[in-house]
JSON list of C-alpha atoms in Angstrom, two decimals:
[
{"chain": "A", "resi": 7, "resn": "UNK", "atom": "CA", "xyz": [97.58, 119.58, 137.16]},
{"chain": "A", "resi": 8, "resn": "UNK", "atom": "CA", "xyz": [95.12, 120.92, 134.61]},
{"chain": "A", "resi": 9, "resn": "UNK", "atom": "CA", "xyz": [97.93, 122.17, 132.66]},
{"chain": "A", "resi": 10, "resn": "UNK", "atom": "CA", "xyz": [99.62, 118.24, 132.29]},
{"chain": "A", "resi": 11, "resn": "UNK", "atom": "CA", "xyz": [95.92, 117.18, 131.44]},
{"chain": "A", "resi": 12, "resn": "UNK", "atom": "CA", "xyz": [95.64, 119.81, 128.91]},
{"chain": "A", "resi": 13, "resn": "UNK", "atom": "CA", "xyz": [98.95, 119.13, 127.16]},
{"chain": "A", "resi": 14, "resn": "UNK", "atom": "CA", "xyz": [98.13, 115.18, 127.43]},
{"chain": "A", "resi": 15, "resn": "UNK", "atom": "CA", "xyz": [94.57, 115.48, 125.65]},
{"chain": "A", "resi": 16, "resn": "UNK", "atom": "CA", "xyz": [95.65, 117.63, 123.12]},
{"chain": "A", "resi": 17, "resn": "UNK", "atom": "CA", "xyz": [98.65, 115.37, 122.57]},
{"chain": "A", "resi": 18, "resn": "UNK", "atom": "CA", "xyz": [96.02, 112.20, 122.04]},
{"chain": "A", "resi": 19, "resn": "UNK", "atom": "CA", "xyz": [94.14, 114.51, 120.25]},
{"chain": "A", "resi": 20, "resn": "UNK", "atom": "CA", "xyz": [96.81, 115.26, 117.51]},
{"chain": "A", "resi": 21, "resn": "UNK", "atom": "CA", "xyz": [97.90, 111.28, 117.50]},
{"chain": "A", "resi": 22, "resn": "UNK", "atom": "CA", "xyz": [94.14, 110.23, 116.70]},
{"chain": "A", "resi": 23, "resn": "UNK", "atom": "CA", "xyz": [94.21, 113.23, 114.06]},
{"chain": "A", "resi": 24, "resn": "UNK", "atom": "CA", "xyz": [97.44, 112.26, 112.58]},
{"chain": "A", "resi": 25, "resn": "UNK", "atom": "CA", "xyz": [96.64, 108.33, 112.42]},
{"chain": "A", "resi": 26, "resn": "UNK", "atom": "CA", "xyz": [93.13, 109.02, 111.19]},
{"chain": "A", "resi": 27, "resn": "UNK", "atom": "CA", "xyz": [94.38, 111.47, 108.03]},
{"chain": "A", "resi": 28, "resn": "UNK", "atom": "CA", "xyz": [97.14, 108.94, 107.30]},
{"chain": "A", "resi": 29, "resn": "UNK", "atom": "CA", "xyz": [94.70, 106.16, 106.74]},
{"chain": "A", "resi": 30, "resn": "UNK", "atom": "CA", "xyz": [94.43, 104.56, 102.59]},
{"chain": "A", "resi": 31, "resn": "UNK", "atom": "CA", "xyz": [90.95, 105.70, 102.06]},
{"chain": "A", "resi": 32, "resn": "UNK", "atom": "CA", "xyz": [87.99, 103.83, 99.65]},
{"chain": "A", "resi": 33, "resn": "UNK", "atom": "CA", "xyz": [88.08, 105.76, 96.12]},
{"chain": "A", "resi": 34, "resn": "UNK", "atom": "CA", "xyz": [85.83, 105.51, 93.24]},
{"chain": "A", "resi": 35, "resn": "UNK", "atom": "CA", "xyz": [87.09, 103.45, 89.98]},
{"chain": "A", "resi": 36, "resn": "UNK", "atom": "CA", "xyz": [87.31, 107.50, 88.23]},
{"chain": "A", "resi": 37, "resn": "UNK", "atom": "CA", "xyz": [89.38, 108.79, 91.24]},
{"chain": "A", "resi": 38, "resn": "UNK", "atom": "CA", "xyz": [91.33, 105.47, 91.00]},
{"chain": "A", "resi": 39, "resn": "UNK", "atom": "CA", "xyz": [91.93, 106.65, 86.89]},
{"chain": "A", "resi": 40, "resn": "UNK", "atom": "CA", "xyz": [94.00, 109.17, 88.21]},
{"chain": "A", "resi": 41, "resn": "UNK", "atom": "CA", "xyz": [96.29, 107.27, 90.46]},
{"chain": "A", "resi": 42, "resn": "UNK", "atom": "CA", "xyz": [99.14, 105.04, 90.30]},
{"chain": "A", "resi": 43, "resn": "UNK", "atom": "CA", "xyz": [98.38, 101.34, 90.86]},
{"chain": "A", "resi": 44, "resn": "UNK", "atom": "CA", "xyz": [100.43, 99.46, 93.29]},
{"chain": "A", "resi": 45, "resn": "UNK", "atom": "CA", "xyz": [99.16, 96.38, 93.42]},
{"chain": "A", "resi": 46, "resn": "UNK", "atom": "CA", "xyz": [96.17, 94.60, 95.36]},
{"chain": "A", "resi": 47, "resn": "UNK", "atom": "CA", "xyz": [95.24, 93.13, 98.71]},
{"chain": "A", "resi": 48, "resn": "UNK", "atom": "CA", "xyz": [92.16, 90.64, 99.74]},
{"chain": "A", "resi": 49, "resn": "UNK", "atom": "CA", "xyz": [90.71, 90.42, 103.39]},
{"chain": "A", "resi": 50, "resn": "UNK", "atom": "CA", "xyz": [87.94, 87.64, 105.09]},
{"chain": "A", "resi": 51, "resn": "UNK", "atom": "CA", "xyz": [86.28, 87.50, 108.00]},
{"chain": "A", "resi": 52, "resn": "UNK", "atom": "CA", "xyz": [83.72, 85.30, 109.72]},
{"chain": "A", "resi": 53, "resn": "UNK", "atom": "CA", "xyz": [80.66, 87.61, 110.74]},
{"chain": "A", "resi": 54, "resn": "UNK", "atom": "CA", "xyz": [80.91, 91.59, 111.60]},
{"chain": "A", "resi": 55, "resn": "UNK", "atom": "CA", "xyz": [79.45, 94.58, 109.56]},
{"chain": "A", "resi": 56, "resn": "UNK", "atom": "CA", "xyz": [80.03, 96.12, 105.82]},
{"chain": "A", "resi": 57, "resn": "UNK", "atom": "CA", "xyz": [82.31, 98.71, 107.90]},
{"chain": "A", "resi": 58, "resn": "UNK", "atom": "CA", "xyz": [84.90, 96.22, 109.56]},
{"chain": "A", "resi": 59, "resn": "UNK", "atom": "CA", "xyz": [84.90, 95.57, 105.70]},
{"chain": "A", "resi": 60, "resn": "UNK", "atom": "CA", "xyz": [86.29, 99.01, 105.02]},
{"chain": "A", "resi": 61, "resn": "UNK", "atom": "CA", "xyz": [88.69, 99.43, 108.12]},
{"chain": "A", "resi": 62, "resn": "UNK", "atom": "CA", "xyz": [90.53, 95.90, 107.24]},
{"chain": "A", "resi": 63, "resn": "UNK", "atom": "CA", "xyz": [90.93, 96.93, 103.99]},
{"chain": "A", "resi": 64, "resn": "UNK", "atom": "CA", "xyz": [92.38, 100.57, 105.01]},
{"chain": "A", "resi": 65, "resn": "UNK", "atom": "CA", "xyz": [94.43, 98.62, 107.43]},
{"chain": "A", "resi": 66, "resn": "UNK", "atom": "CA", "xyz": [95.82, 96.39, 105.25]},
{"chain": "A", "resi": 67, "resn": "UNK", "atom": "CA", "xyz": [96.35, 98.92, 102.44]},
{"chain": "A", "resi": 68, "resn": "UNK", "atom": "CA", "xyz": [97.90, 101.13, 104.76]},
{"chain": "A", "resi": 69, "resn": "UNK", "atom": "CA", "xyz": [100.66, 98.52, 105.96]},
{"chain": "A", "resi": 70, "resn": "UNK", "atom": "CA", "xyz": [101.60, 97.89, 102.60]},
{"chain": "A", "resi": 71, "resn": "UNK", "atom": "CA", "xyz": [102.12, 101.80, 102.04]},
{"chain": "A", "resi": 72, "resn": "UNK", "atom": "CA", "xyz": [99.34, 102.77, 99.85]},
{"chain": "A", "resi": 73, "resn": "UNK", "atom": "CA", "xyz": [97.29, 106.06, 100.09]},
{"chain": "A", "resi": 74, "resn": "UNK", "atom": "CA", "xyz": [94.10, 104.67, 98.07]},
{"chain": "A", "resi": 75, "resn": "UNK", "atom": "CA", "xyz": [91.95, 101.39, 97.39]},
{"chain": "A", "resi": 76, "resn": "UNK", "atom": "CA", "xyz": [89.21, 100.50, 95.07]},
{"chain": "A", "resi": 77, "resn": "UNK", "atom": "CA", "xyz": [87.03, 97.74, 95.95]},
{"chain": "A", "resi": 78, "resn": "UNK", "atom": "CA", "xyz": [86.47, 95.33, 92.95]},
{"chain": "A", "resi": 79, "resn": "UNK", "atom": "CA", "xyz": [85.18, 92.37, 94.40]},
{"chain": "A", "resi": 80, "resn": "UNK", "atom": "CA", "xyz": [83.46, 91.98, 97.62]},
{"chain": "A", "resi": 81, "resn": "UNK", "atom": "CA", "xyz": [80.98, 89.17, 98.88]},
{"chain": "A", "resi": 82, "resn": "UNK", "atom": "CA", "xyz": [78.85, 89.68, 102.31]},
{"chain": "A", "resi": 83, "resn": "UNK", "atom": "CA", "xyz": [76.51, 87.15, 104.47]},
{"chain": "A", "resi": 84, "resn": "UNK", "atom": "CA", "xyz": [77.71, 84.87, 107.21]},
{"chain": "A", "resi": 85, "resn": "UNK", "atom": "CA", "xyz": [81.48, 85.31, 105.96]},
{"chain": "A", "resi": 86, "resn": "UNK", "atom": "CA", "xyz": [82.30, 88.30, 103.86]},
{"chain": "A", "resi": 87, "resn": "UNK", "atom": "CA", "xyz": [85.30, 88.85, 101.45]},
{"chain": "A", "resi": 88, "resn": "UNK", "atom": "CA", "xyz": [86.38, 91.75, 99.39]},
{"chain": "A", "resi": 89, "resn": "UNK", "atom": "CA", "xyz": [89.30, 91.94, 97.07]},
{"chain": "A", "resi": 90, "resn": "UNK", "atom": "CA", "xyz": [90.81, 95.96, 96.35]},
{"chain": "A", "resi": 91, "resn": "UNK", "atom": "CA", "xyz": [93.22, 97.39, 93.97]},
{"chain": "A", "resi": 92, "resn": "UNK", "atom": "CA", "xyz": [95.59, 99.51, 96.06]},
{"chain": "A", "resi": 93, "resn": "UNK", "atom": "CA", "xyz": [97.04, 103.46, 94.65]},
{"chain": "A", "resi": 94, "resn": "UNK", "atom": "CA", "xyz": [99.66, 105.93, 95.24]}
]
């Protein structure tokens, strides 16, 4: 039985690695200089923190295949927006 639970969590273990490293990542506008632009994605919400910020953007950059974003607009308070220019 340990064995299965063993195999199982290291399994999970290697998913949540795996999802995590293939993530778009926030770059700097000098990193961005050395990328290939691919086009740009905005994201609002009502409430939350600076970071739900960041993982909608990743999200969102992710589904549409890019490895990168640069955030070049981004407004916070009651509702926050940000705008990002996403790389390959």
């Amino acid at each position: 039985m340990k064995t299965i639970a063993t195999a199982a969590a290291l399994s999970l273990a290697s998913f949540i690695t795996f999802g995590v490293s293939a993530a778009a990542h926030q770059i700097s506008a000098q990193q961005a200089q050395q990328l290939k632009p691919v086009g740009t994605i905005s994201v609002s919400q009502v409430g939350g923190a600076p970071m739900d910020m960041r993982q909608a953007l990743s999200k969102k950059a992710e589904q549409k295949g890019a490895l990168a974003y640069h955030i070049t607009e981004a407004h916070t308070g009651d509702t926050w927006h940000a705008t990002a220019e996403l790389y390959k």
